[in-house]
Coordinates of C-alpha atoms and ligand atoms in Angstrom, one line a residue:
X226 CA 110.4 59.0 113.7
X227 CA 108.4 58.4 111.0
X228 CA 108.0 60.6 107.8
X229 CA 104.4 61.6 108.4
X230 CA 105.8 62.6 112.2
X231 CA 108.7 64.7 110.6
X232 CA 106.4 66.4 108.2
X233 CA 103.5 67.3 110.7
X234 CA 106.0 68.3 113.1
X235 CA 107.5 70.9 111.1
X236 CA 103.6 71.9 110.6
X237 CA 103.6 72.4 114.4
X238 CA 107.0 74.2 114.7
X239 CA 106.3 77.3 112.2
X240 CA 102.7 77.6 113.9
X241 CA 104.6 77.3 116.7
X242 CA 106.8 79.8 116.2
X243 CA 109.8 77.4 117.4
X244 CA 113.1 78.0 115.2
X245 CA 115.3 75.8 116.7
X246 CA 112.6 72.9 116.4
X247 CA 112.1 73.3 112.5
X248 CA 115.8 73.6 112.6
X249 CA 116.1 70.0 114.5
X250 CA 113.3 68.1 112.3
X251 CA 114.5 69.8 109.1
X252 CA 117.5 68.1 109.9
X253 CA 116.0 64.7 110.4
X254 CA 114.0 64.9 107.6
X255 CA 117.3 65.0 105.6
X256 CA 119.2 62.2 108.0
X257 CA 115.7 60.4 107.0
X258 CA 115.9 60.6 103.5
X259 CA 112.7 62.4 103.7
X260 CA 112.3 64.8 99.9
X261 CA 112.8 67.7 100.5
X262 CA 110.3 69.7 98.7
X263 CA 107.4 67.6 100.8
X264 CA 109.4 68.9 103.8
X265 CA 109.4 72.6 102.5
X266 CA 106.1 72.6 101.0
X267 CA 103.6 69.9 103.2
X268 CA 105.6 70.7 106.3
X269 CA 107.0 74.4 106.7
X270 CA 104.7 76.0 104.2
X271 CA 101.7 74.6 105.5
X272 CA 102.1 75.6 109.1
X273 CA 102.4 79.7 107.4
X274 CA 99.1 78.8 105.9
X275 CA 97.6 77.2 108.8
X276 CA 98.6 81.1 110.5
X277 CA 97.9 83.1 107.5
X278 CA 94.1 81.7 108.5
X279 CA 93.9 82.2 111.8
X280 CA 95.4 85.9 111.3
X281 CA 92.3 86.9 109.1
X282 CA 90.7 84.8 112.0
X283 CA 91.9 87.1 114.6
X284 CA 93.0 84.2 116.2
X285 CA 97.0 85.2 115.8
X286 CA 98.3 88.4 116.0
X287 CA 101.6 90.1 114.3
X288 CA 104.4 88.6 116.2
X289 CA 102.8 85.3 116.0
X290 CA 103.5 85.8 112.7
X291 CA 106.7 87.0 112.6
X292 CA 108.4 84.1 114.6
X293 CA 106.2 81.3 112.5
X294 CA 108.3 83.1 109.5
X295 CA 111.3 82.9 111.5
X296 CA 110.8 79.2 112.5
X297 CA 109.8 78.9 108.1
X298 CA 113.2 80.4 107.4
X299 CA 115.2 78.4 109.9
X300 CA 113.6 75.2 108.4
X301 CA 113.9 76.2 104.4
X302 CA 117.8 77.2 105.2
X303 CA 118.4 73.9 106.1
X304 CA 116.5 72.2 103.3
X305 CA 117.0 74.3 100.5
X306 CA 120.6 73.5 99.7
X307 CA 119.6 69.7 99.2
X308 CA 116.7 70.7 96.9
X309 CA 118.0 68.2 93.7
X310 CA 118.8 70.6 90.6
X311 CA 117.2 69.8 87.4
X312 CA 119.3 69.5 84.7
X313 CA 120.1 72.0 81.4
X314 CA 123.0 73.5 80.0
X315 CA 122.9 77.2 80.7
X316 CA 121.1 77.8 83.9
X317 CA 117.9 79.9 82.8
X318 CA 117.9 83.7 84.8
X319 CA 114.7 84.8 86.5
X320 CA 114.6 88.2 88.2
X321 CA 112.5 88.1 91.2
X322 CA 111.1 90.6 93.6
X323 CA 107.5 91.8 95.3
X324 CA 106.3 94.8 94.0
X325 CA 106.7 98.4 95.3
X326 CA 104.9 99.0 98.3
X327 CA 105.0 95.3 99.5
X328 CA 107.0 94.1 101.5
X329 CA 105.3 90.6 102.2
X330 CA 107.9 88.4 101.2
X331 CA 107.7 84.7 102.7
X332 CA 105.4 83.6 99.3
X333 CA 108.3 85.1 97.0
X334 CA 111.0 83.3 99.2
X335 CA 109.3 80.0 98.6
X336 CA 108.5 80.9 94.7
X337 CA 112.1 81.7 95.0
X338 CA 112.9 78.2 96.5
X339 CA 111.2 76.4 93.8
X340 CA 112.0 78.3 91.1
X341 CA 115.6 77.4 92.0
X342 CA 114.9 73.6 92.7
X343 CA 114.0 73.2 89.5
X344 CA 117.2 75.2 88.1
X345 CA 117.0 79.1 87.7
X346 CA 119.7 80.8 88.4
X347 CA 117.6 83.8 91.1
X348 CA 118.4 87.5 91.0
X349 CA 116.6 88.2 94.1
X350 CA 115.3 91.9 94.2
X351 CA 113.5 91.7 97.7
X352 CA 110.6 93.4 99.2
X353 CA 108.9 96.8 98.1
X354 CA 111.1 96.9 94.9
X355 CA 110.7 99.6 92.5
X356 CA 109.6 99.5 89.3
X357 CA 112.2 99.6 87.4
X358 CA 114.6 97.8 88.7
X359 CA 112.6 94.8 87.6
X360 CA 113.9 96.1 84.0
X361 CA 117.0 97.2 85.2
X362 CA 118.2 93.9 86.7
X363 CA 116.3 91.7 83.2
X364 CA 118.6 94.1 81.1
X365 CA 121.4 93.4 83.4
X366 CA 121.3 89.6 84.2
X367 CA 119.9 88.8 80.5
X368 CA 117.1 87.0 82.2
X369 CA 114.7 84.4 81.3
X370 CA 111.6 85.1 83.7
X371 CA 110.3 88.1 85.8
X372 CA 108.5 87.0 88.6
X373 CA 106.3 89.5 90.5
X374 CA 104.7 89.0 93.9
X375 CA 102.0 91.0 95.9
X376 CA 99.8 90.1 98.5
X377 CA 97.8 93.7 99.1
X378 CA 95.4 94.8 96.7
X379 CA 96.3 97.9 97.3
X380 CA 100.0 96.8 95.4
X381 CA 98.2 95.5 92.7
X382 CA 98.7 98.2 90.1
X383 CA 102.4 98.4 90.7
X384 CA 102.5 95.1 89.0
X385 CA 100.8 96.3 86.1
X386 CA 103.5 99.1 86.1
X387 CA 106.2 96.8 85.9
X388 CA 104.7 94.7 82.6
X389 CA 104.3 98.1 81.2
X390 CA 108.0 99.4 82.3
X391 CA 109.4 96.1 80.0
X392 CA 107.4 97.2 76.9
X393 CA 108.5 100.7 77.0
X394 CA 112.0 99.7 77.0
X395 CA 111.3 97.8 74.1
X396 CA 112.2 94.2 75.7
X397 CA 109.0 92.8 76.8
X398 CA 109.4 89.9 74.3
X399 CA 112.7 88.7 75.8
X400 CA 111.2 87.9 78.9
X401 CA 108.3 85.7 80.5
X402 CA 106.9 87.5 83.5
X403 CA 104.5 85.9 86.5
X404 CA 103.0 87.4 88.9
X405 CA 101.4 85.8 91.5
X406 CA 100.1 86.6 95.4
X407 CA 97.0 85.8 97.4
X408 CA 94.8 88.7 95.0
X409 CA 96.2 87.7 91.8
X410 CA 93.9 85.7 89.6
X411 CA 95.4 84.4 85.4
X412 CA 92.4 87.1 84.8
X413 CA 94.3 89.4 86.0
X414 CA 97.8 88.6 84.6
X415 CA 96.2 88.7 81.3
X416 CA 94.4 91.9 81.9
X417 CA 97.9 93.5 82.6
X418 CA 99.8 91.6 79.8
X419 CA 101.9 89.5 82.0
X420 CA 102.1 85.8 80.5
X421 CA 100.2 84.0 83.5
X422 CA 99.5 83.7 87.0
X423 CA 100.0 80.5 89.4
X424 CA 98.0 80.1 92.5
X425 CA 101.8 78.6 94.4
X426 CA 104.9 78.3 94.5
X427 CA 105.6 74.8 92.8
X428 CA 102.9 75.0 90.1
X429 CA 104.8 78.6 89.2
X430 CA 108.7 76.7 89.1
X431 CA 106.5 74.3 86.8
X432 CA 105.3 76.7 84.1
X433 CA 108.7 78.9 84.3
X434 CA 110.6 75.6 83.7
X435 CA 108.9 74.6 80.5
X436 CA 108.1 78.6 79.2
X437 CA 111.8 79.2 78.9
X438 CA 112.3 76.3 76.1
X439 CA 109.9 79.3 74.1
X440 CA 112.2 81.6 74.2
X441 CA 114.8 81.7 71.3
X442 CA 118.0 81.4 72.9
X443 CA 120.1 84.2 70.7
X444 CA 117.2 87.4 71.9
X445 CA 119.6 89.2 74.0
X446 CA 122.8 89.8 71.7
Ligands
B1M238 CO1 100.2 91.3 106.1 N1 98.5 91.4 105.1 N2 100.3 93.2 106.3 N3 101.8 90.9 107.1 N4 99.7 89.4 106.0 C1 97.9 90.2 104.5 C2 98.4 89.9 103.1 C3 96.4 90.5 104.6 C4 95.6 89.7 103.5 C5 95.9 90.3 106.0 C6 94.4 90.7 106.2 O1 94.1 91.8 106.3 N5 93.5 89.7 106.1 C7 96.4 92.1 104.3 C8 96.3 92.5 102.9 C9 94.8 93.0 102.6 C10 94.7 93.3 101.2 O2 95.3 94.1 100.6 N6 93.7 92.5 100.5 C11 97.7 92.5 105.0 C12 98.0 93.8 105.4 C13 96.9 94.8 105.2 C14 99.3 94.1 106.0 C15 99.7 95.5 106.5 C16 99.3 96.7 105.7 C17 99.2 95.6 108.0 C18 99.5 96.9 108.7 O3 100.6 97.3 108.9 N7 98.4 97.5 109.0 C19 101.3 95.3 106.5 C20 101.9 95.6 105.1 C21 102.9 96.6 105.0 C22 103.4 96.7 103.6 O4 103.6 95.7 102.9 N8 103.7 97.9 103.1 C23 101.4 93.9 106.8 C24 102.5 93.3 107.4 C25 102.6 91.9 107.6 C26 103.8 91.3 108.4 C27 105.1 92.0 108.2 C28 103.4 91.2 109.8 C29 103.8 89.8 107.8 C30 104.7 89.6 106.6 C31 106.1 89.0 107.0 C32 106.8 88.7 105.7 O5 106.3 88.4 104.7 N9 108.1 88.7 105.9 C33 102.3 89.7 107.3 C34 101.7 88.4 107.1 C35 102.5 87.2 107.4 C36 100.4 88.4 106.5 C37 99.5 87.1 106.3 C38 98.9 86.8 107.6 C39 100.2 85.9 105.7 C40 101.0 86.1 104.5 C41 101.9 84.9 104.2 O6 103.1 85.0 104.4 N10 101.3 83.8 103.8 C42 98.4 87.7 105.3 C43 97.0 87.1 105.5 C44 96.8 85.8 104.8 O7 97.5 85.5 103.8 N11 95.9 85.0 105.3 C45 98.6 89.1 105.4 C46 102.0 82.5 103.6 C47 102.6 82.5 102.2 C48 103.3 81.2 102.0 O8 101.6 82.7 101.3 O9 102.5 84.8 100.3 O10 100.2 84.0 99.7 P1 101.6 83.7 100.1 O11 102.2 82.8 98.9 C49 101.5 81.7 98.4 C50 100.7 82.1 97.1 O12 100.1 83.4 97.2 C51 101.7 81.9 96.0 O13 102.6 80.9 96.4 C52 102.6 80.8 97.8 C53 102.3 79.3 98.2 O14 103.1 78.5 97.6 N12 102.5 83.0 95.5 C54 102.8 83.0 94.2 C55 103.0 84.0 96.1 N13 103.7 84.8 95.2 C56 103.6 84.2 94.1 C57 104.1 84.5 92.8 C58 103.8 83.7 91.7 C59 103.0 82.6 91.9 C60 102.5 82.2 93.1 O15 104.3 83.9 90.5 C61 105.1 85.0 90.4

């Protein structure tokens, strides 16, 4: 099968909502020595976009979604763990989690993903996570970057919450923080003091990967 075949089928599987198909090609995409992160983000990802439209199209309804996430997650477990790590010493920590009230979470799994791919160490918080357990777990883990995800408007403000929650404990300089979603524009992130906002998941594993060389390395003793 060819790569284009492998990629587009995966495509068809999550729209699909067929598990046990983006299981099988996520598979040959791997015996094929197709990458990886084409398969996750061209293939799997895509088909959630392709339903994500045709949901605000009325064209698909609730448990068409829920089974083209379920087909997304059967695919991503089989590709993630061959997702190549890039190097460093120290793996950095990022603290991730959708904010309270939310509990969309298949664009935070893939931030996730990529965030790992390119070498964090993930302290995954979930869905509809509190406020302050964002600085609860930064505290805890000594982490790196904060990465916040909503897709609602109506979530929006929790978000700002959270930047606010790490400069009233006094540690919003030891951290970068991200948020990101469908509503969330760099306007915004800046409006609520976060550092930045990425419109996906790879361009956000970018920026986190470089930001944590800013940090100075000692901040947490
Ligand atoms: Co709901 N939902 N949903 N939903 N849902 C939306 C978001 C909505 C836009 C649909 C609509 O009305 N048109 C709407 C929000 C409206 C608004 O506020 N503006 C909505 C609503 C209203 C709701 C409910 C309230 C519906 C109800 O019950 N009446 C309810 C929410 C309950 C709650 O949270 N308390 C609800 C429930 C659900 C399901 C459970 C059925 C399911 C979620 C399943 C799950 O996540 N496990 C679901 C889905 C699937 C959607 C849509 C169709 C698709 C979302 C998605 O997964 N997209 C969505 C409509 C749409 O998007 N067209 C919709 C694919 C995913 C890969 O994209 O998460 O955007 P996304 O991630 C992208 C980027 O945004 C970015 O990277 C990813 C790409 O690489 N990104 C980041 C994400 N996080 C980032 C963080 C970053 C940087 C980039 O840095 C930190």
């Amino acid at each position: 099968m060819e790569e284009s075949e492998i990629i587009s089928g995966l495509t068809n599987a999550v729209v699909n909502g067929k598990k046990d198909q983006a299981v099988e090609l996520a598979q040959q995409a791997l015996a094929e020595g197709v990458d990886p992160y084409k398969a996750v983000i061209d293939g799997l990802a895509k088909g959630m976009e392709i339903m994500g439209d045709r949901y605000d199209k009325k064209q698909a309804f609730m448990p068409h979604l829920l089974m083209a996430s379920n087909a997304m997650y059967g695919g991503m477990d089989v590709l993630t763990p061959h997702l190549k790590l890039e190097g460093g010493e120290r793996r950095a920590v990022l603290v991730i989690g959708t904010a309270e009230g939310d509990v969309h979470d298949i664009g935070k799994n893939l931030v996730k993903t990529m965030m790992s791919a390119v070498g964090f160490e993930a302290i995954d918080l979930g869905k509809d996570v509190p406020i302050n357990s964002f600085t609860e777990a930064a505290v805890e883990h000594k982490a790196d970057v904060i990465s916040v995800s909503t897709l609602m408007t109506s979530t929006m403000d929790n978000m700002e919450k959270i930047v606010k929650s790490f400069t009233e404990k006094g540690i919003r300089d030891k951290v970068k923080i991200i948020v990101g979603g469908a509503p969330i524009t760099p306007d915004y992130a800046d409006e609520i003091g976060a550092d930045t906002s990425k419109p996906d998941a790879m361009e956000a594993a970018h920026w986190a990967k470089e930001i944590v060389k800013e940090l100075p390395k000692d901040r947490w003793n």
